[in-house]
Coordinates of C-alpha atoms in Angstrom, one line a residue:
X1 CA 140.5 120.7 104.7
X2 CA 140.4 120.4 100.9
X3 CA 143.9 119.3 100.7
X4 CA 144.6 117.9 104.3
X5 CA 142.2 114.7 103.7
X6 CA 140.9 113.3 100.6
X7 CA 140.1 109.4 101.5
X8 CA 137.0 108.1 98.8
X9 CA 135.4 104.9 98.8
X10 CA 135.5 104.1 95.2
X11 CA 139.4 104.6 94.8
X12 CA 141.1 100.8 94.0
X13 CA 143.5 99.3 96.8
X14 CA 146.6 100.8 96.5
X15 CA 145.9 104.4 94.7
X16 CA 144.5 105.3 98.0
X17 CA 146.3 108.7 99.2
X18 CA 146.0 110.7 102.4
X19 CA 148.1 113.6 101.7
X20 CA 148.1 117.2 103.3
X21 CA 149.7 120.0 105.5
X22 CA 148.6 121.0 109.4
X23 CA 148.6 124.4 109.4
X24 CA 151.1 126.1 111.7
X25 CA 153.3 122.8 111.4
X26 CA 155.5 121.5 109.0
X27 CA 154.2 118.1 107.5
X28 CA 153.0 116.0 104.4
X29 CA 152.0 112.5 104.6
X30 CA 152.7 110.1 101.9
X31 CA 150.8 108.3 100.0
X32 CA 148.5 105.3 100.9
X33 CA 149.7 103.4 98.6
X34 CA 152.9 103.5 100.7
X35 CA 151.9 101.5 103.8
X36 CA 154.6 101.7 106.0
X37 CA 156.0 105.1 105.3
X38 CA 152.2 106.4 106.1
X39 CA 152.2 104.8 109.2
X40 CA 155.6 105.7 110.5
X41 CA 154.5 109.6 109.3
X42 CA 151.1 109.9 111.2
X43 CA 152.6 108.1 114.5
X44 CA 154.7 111.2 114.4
X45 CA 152.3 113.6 114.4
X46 CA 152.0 115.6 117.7
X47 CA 148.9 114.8 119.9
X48 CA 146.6 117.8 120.5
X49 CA 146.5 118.6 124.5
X50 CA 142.8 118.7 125.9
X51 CA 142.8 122.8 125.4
X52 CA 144.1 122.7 122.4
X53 CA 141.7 120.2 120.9
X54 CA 138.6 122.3 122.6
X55 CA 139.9 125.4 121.2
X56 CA 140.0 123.8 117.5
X57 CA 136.6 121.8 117.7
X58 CA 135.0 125.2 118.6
X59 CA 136.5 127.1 116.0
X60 CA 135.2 123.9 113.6
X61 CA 132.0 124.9 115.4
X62 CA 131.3 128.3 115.6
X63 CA 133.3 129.4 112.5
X64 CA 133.4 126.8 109.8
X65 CA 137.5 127.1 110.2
X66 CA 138.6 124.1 107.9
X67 CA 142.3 124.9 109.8
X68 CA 141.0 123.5 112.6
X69 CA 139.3 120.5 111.4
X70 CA 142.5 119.8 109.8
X71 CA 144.3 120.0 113.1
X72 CA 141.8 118.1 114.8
X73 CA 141.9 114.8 112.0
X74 CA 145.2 114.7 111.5
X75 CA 146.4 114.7 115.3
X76 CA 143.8 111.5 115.9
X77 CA 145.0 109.4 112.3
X78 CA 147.1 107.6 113.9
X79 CA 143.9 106.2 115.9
X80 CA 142.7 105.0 113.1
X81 CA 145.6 103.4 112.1
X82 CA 145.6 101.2 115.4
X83 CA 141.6 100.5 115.3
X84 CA 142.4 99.5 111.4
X85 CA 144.3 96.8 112.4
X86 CA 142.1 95.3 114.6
X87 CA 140.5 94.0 111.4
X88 CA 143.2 92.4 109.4
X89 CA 141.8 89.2 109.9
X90 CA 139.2 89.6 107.6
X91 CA 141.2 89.2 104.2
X92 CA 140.8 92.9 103.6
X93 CA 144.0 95.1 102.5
X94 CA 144.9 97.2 105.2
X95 CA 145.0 100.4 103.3
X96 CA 141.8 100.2 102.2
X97 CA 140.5 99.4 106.2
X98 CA 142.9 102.7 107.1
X99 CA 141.1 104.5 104.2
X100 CA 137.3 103.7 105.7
X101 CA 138.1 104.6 109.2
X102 CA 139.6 108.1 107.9
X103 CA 136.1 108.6 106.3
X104 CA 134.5 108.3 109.8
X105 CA 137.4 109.8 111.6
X106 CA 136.0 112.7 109.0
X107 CA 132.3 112.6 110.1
X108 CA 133.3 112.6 113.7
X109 CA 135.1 116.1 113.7
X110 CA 132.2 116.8 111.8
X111 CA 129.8 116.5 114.6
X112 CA 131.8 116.9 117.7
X113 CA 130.5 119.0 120.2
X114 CA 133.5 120.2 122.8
X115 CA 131.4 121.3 125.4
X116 CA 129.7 117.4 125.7
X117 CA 132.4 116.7 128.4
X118 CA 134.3 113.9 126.2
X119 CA 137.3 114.1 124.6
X120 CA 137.4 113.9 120.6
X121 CA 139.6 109.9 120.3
X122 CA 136.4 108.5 122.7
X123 CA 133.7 110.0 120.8
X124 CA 135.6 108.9 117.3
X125 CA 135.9 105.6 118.2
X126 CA 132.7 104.7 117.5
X127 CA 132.2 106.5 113.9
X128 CA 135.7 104.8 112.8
X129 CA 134.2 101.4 113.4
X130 CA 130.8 102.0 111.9
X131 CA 132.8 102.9 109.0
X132 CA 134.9 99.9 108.8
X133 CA 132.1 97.3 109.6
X134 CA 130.5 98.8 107.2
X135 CA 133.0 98.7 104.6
X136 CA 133.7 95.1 105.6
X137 CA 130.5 93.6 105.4
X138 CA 130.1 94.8 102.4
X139 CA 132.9 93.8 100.4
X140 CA 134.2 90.3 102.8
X141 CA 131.5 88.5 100.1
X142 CA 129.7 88.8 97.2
X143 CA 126.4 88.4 99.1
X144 CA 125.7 90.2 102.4
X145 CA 126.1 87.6 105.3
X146 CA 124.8 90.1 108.4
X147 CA 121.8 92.6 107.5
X148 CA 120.3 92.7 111.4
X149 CA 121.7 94.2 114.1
X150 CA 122.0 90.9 116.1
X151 CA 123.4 89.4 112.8
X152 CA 126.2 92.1 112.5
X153 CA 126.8 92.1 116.1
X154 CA 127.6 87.9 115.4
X155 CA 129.8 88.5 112.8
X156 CA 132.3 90.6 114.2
X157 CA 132.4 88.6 117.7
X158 CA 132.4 85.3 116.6
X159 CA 135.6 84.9 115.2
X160 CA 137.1 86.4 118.2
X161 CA 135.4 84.2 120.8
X162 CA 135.7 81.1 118.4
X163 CA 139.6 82.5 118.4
X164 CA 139.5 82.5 122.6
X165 CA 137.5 78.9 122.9
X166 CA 140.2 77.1 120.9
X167 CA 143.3 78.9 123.0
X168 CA 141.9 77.8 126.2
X169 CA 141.1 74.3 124.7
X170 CA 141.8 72.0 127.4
X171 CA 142.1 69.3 125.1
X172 CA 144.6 71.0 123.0
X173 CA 142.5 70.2 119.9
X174 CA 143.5 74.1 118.8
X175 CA 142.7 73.4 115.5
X176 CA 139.0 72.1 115.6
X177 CA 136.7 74.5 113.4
X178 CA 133.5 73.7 114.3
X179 CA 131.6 74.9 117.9
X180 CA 131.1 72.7 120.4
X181 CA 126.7 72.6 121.3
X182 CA 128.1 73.9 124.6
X183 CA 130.5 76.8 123.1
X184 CA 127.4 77.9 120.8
X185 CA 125.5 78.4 124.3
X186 CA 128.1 80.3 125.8
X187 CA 127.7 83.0 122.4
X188 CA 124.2 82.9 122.4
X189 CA 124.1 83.8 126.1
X190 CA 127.0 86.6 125.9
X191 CA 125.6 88.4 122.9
X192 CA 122.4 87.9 123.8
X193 CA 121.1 85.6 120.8
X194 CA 119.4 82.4 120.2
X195 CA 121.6 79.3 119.4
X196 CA 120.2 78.9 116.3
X197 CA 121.5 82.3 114.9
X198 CA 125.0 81.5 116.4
X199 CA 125.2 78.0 114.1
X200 CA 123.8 80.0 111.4
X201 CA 126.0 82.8 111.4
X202 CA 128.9 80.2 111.6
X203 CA 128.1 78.1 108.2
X204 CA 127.8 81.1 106.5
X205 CA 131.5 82.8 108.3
X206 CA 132.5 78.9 107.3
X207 CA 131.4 79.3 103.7
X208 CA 132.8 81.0 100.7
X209 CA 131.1 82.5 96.9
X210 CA 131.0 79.6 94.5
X211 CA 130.2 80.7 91.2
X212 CA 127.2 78.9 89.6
X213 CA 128.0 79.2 85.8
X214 CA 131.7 79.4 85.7
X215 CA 134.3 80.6 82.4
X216 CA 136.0 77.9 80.3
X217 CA 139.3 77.8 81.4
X218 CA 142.3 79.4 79.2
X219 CA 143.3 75.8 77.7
X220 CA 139.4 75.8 75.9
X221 CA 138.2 73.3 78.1
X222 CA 134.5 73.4 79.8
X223 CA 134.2 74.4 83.3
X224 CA 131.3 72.6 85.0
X225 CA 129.6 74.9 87.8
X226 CA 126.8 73.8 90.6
X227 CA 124.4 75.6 87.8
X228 CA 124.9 72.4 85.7
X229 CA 124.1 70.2 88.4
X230 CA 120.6 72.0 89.6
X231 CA 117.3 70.1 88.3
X232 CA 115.1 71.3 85.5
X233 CA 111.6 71.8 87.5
X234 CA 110.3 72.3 84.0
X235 CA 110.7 68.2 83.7
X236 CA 109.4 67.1 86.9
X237 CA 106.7 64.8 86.4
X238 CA 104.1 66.5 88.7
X239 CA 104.5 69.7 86.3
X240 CA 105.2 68.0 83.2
X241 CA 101.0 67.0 84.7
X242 CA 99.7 70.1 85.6
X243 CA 101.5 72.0 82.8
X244 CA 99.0 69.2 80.2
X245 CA 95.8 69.5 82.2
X246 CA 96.4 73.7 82.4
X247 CA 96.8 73.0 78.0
X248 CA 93.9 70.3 78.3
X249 CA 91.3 73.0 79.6
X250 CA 92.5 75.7 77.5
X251 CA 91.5 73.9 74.4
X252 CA 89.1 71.4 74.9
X253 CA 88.0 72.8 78.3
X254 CA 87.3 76.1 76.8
X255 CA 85.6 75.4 73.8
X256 CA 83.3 72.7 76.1
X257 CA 82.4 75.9 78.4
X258 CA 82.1 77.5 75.0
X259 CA 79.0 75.8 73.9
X260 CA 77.3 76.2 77.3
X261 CA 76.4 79.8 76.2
X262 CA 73.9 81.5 73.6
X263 CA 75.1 82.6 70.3
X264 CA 75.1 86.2 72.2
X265 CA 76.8 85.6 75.1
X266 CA 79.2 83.5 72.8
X267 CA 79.9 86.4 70.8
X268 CA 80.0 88.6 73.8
X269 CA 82.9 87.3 75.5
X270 CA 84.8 85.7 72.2
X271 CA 85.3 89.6 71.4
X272 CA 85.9 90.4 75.0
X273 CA 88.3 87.8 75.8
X274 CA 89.5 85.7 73.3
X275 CA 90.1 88.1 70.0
X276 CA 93.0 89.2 69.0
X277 CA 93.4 91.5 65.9
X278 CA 96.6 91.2 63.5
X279 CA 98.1 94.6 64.8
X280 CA 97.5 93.2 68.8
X281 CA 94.3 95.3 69.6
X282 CA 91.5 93.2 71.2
X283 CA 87.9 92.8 70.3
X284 CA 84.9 94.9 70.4
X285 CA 84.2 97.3 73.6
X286 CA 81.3 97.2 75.2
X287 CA 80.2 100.4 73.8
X288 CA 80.6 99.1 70.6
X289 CA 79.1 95.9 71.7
X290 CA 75.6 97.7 72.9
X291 CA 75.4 99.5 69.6
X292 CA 75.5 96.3 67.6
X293 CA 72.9 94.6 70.2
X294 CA 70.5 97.8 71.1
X295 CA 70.8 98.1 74.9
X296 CA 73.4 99.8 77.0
X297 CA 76.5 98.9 77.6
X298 CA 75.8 98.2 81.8
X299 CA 73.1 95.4 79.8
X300 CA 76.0 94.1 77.8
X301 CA 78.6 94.2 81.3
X302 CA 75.7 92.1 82.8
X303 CA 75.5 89.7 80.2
X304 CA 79.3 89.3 80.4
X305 CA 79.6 88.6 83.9
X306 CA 76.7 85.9 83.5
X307 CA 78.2 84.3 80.7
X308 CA 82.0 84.1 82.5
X309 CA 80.4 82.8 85.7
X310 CA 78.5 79.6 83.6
X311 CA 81.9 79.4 82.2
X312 CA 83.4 78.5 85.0
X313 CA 81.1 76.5 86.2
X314 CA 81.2 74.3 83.1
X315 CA 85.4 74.6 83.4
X316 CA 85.4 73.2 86.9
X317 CA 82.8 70.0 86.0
X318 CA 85.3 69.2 82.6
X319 CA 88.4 68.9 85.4

């Protein structure tokens, strides 16, 4: 099956190619690229008969024969095809849809099992669309708008009952884009969600990417973005307050809590805490520390805790 399929995500619109021969029949697809001739060439491909089909998938099985997984893919492309176009509406080029749903047309014949009782276009069905949802939700934005199953079950239903609500308008007001607080319940109960998630998942359908900081444009003028338009929280008086008192008990707070202690414990937690030595080491340890005093270094530790803890006793009574 090295030459008979050869669909990858990463290939740009329009180099995709889909190229190959089925063994025992005369045929090569054309490119991609080439929309329309591809589709005209796969609709021609013969359909496999029911023994047939079993035949291959347990050859695929039981032998590894890349013959038969050929035959079996390239009788059922034309499936994906059809289920491709299902999804036109969501701004996506068509090859690139086509392209996906070969990928899980692929991982189908893959895992097919012909003795299951089902034939091979039923039990593809459902790998071709979990590659193309997949594909789409992934590339319709810039930022993922369904991650939960009941979110991606919203996003590709909604626009189709929307689409149904508005053609049996009684009104005739076709064109209204919103959901009526009675349509929204009709969703919710159908698929099974809350009302909430339904107006949710329509503001974001409704929305588009903005970009925050945009280019300048070509003619050397400034292009203003939302970014220039969000507030400094830097500047807002409540932390323009708190960002003085935090600078207010570093310095006069501190040395105040400071002078509380013993020229010991002063020392103590000035080497512990507060030095900092031209080549960015810190001050003494507390091993060095208990050599200097004469007791251990647990005594020193001790003395340390005691001296933080009347620290902040003295830093809470300055605020």
């Amino acid at each position: 099956m090295s030459q008979m399929l050869a669909p990858t995500t990463a290939v740009p619109s329009g180099q995709l190619a889909v190229a190959g021969a089925w063994t025992g029949r005369s045929l090569t697809l054309p490119p991609l690229g080439n929309l329309d001739a591809y589709i005209s060439a796969v609709n021609r491909i013969p359909l496999l008969t029911l023994e047939e089909e079993q035949q291959a998938a347990r050859r695929l099985r039981d032998h590894n024969d890349l013959d038969a997984a050929g035959q079996l893919v390239m009788s059922h492309l034309r499936l994906v095809v059809s289920i491709a176009r299902q999804y036109l509406g969501y701004g996506l080029p068509h090859g690139d849809l086509i392209q996906e749903g070969n990928v899980g047309l692929m991982k189908a014949v893959k895992r097919f099992d012909p003795d299951q009782g089902v034939r091979l276009v039923s039990y593809a069905m459902h790998w071709i669309k979990a590659e193309i949802h997949e594909y789409i939700l992934k590339n319709w934005r810039m930022v993922k708008v369904a991650t939960t199953k009941a979110q991606r079950k919203l996003f590709f239903n909604l626009r189709s009952m929307k689409q149904g609500f508005r053609a049996e308008a009684a009104d005739g007001d076709t064109h209204r884009e919103a959901l009526s607080d009675h349509e929204i319940d009709v969703v919710a109960r159908d698929l099974n969600v809350k009302p909430e998630e339904v107006r949710e998942m329509e503001t974001r359908l409704a929305g588009g990417d903005v970009v925050l900081d945009p280019s300048p444009s070509d003619d050397g003028e400034e292009a203003y973005g939302p970014i220039a338009f969000l507030a400094d929280g830097s500047h807002e008086p409540t932390a323009m307050l708190e960002s003085a008192e935090r600078d207010r008990l570093a310095t006069e707070g501190i040395a105040k809590a400071m002078g509380e202690l013993d020229d010991r414990s002063r020392r103590i937690v000035t080497e512990r805490w507060l030095k900092v030595n031209d080549d960015g080491s810190g001050g003494m340890t507390l091993h060095e520390l208990a050599a200097e005093y004469g007791v251990s270094a647990e005594r020193v530790r001790q003395i340390e805790v005691a001296a933080m803890k009347k620290m902040r006793k003295a830093l809470a009574a300055y605020a």
